[in-house]
Short mmCIF file of C-alpha atoms in Angstrom, two decimals:
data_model
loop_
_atom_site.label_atom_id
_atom_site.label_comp_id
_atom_site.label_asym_id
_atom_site.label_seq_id
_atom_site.Cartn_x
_atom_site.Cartn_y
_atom_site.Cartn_z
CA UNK A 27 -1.68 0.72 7.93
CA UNK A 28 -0.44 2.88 10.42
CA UNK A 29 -3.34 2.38 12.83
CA UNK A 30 -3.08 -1.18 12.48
CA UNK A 31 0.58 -1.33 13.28
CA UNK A 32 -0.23 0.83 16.32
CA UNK A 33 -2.72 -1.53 17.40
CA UNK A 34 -1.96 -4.89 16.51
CA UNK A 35 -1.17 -7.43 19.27
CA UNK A 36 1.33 -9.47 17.05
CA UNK A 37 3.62 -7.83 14.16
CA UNK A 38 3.90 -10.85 12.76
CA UNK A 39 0.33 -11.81 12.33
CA UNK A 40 0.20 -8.06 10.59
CA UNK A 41 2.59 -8.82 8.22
CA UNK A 42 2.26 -12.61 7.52
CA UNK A 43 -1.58 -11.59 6.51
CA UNK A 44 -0.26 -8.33 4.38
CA UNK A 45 1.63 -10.88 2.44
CA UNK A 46 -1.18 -13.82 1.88
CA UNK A 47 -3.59 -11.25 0.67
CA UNK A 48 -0.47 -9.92 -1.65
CA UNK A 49 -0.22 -13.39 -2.96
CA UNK A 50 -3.56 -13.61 -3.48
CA UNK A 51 -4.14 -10.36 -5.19
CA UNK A 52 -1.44 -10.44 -7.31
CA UNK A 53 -2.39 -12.85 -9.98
CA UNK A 54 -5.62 -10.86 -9.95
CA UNK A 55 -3.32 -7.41 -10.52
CA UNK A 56 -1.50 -8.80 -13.49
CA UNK A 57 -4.53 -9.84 -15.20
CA UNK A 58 -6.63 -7.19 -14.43
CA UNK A 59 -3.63 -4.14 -15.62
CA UNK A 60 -1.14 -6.40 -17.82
CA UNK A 61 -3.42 -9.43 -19.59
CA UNK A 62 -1.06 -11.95 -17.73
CA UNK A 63 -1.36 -14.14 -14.91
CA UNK A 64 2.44 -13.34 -14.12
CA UNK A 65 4.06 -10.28 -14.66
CA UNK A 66 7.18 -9.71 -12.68
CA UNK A 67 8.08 -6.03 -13.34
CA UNK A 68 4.75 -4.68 -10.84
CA UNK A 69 3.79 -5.90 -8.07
CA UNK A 70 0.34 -5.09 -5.67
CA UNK A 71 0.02 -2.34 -3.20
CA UNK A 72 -0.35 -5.15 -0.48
CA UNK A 73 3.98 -6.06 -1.22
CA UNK A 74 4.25 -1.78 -0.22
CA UNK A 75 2.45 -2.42 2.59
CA UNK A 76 4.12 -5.33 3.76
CA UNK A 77 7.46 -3.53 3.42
CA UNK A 78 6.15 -0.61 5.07
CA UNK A 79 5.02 -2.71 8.06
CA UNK A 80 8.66 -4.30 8.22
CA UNK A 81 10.25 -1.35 8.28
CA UNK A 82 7.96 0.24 11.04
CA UNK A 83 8.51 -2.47 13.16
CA UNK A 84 12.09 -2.50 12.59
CA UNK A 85 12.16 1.28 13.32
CA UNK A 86 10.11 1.37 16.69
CA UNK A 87 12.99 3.64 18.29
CA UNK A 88 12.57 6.76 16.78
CA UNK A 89 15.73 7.93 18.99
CA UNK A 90 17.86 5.46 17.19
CA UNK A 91 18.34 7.88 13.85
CA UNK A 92 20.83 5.49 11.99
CA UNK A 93 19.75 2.37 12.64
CA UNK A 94 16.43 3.41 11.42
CA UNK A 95 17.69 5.28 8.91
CA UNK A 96 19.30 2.18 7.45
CA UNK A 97 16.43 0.11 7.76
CA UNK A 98 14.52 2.93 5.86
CA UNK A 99 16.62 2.44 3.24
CA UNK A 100 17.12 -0.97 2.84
CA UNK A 101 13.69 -1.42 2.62
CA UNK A 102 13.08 1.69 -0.01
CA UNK A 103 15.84 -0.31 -2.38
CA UNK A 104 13.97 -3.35 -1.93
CA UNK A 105 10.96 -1.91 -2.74
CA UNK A 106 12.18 -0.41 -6.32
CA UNK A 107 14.05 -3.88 -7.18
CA UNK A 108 10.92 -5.49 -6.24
CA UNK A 109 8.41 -3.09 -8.59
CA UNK A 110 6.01 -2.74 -6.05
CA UNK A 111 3.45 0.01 -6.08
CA UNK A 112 4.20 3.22 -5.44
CA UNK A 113 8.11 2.00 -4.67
CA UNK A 114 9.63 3.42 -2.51
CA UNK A 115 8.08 6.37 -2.03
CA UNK A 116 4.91 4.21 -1.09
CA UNK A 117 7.13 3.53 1.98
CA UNK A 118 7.91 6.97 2.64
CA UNK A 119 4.28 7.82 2.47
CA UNK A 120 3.84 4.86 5.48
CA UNK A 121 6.56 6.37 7.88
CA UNK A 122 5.47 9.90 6.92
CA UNK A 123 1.74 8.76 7.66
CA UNK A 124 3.46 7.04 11.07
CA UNK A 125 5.36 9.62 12.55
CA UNK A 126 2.83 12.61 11.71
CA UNK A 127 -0.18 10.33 12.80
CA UNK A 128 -0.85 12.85 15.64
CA UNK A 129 -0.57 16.06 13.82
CA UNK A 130 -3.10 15.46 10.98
CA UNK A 131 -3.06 18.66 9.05
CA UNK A 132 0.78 18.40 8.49
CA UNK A 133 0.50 14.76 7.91
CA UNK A 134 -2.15 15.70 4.77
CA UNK A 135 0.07 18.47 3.84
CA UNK A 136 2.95 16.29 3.59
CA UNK A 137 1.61 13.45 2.03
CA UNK A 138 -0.25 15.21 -1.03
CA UNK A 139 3.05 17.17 -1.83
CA UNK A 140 4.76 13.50 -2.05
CA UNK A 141 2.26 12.54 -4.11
CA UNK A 142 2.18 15.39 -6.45
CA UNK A 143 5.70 15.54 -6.82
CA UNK A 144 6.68 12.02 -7.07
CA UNK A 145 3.73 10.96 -8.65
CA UNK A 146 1.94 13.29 -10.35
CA UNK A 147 -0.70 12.20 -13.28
CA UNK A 148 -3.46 9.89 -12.49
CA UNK A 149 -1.44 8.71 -9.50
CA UNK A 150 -1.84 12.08 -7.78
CA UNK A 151 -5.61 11.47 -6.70
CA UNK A 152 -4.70 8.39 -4.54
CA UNK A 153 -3.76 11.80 -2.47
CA UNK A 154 -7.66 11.76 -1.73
CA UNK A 155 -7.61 8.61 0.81
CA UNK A 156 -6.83 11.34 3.14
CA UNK A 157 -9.83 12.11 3.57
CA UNK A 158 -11.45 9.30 5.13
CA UNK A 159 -8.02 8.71 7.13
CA UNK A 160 -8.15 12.23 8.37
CA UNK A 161 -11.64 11.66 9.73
CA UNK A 162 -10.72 8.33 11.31
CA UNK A 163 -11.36 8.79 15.14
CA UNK A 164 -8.72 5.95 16.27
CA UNK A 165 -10.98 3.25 17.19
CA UNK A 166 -10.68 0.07 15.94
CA UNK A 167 -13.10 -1.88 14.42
CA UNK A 168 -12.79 -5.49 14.17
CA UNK A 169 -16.64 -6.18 12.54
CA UNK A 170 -14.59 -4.94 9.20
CA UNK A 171 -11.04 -5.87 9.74
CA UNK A 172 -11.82 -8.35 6.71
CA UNK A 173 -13.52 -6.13 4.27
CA UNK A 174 -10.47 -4.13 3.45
CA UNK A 175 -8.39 -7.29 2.86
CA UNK A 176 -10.85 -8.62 0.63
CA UNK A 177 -12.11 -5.76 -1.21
CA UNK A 178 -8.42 -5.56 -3.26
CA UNK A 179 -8.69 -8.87 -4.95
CA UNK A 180 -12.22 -8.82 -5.34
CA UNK A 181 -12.59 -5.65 -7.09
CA UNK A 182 -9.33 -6.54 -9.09
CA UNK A 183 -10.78 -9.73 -10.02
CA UNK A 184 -13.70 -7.87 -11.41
CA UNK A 185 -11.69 -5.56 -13.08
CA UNK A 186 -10.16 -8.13 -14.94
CA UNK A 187 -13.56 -10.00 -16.33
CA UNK A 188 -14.83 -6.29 -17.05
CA UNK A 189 -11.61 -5.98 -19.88
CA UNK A 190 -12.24 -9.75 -20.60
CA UNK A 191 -15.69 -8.80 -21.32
CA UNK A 192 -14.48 -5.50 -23.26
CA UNK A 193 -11.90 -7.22 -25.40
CA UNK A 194 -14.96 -9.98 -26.61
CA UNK A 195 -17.49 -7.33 -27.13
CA UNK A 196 -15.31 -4.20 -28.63
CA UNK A 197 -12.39 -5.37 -29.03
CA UNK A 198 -10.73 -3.04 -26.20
CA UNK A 199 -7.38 -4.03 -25.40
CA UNK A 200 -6.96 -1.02 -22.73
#
């Protein structure tokens, strides 16, 4: 998220995509976690990251504290009325992973203790992405820009016929 934001040409192509793949994804999400095509009290990581993006772009000047720091939090409360993933710590996580982006170790350091602590449980491992964005070199690839975007729905919509299936078979409800 971070590295795209850093080397985007347009903002607004950034964010108007982060919130057609939301759209997209999030019938997908309800199925696939609450057995409904609509269910307005959780809402897909794509709606954090679209927030996040917002309030990077809105917080470029890292000299103006208060202005950001208003921004920040505007977008934090809208993130919690809107039940998107992670809330608004999700959006912490993006400005933590945005203003450490250059000084990996602490960024890792930081991140996994937000995790842990606001998170905790099963939630806890998402602390593991770091790996692969620790060992990202910076370059951008645009063969997979794509992949990523699709892979959410995709894999969501299988998640959902795989409980579909369950439920016939076994009669799973999980």
């Amino acid at each position: 998220m971070t590295e795209g934001f850093h080397h985007t040409r347009s903002t607004d192509s950034y964010l108007k995509r982060l919130v057609l793949f939301a759209c997209i994804s999030e019938p997908f999400f309800d199925l696939a976690f609450y057995g409904e095509l609509i269910h307005p009290a959780h809402q897909n990581i794509f709606f954090t990251l679209a927030l996040s993006l917002f309030m990077l772009d809105k917080c470029r000047d890292e000299k103006a504290y208060w202005k950001n720091m208003g921004w920040l939090l505007g977008v934090m409360i809208t993130a919690e009325l809107l039940h998107v993933d992670y809330g608004c710590g999700g959006v912490l996580v993006v400005l933590l992973f945005e203003r450490l982006r250059e000084r990996k170790k602490l960024m890792a350091a930081a991140v996994s203790l937000l995790f842990i602590f606001l998170w905790g449980g099963v939630q806890s491992f998402a602390a593991l992405a770091l790996l692969p964005i620790l060992l990202y070199n910076g370059e951008r690839d645009r063969k997979i820009k794509y992949v990523f975007y699709t892979f959410y729905p995709v894999h969501l919509a299988i998640l959902w016929l795989l409980k579909l299936i369950l439920v016939q078979m076994y009669g799973f409800q999980g």
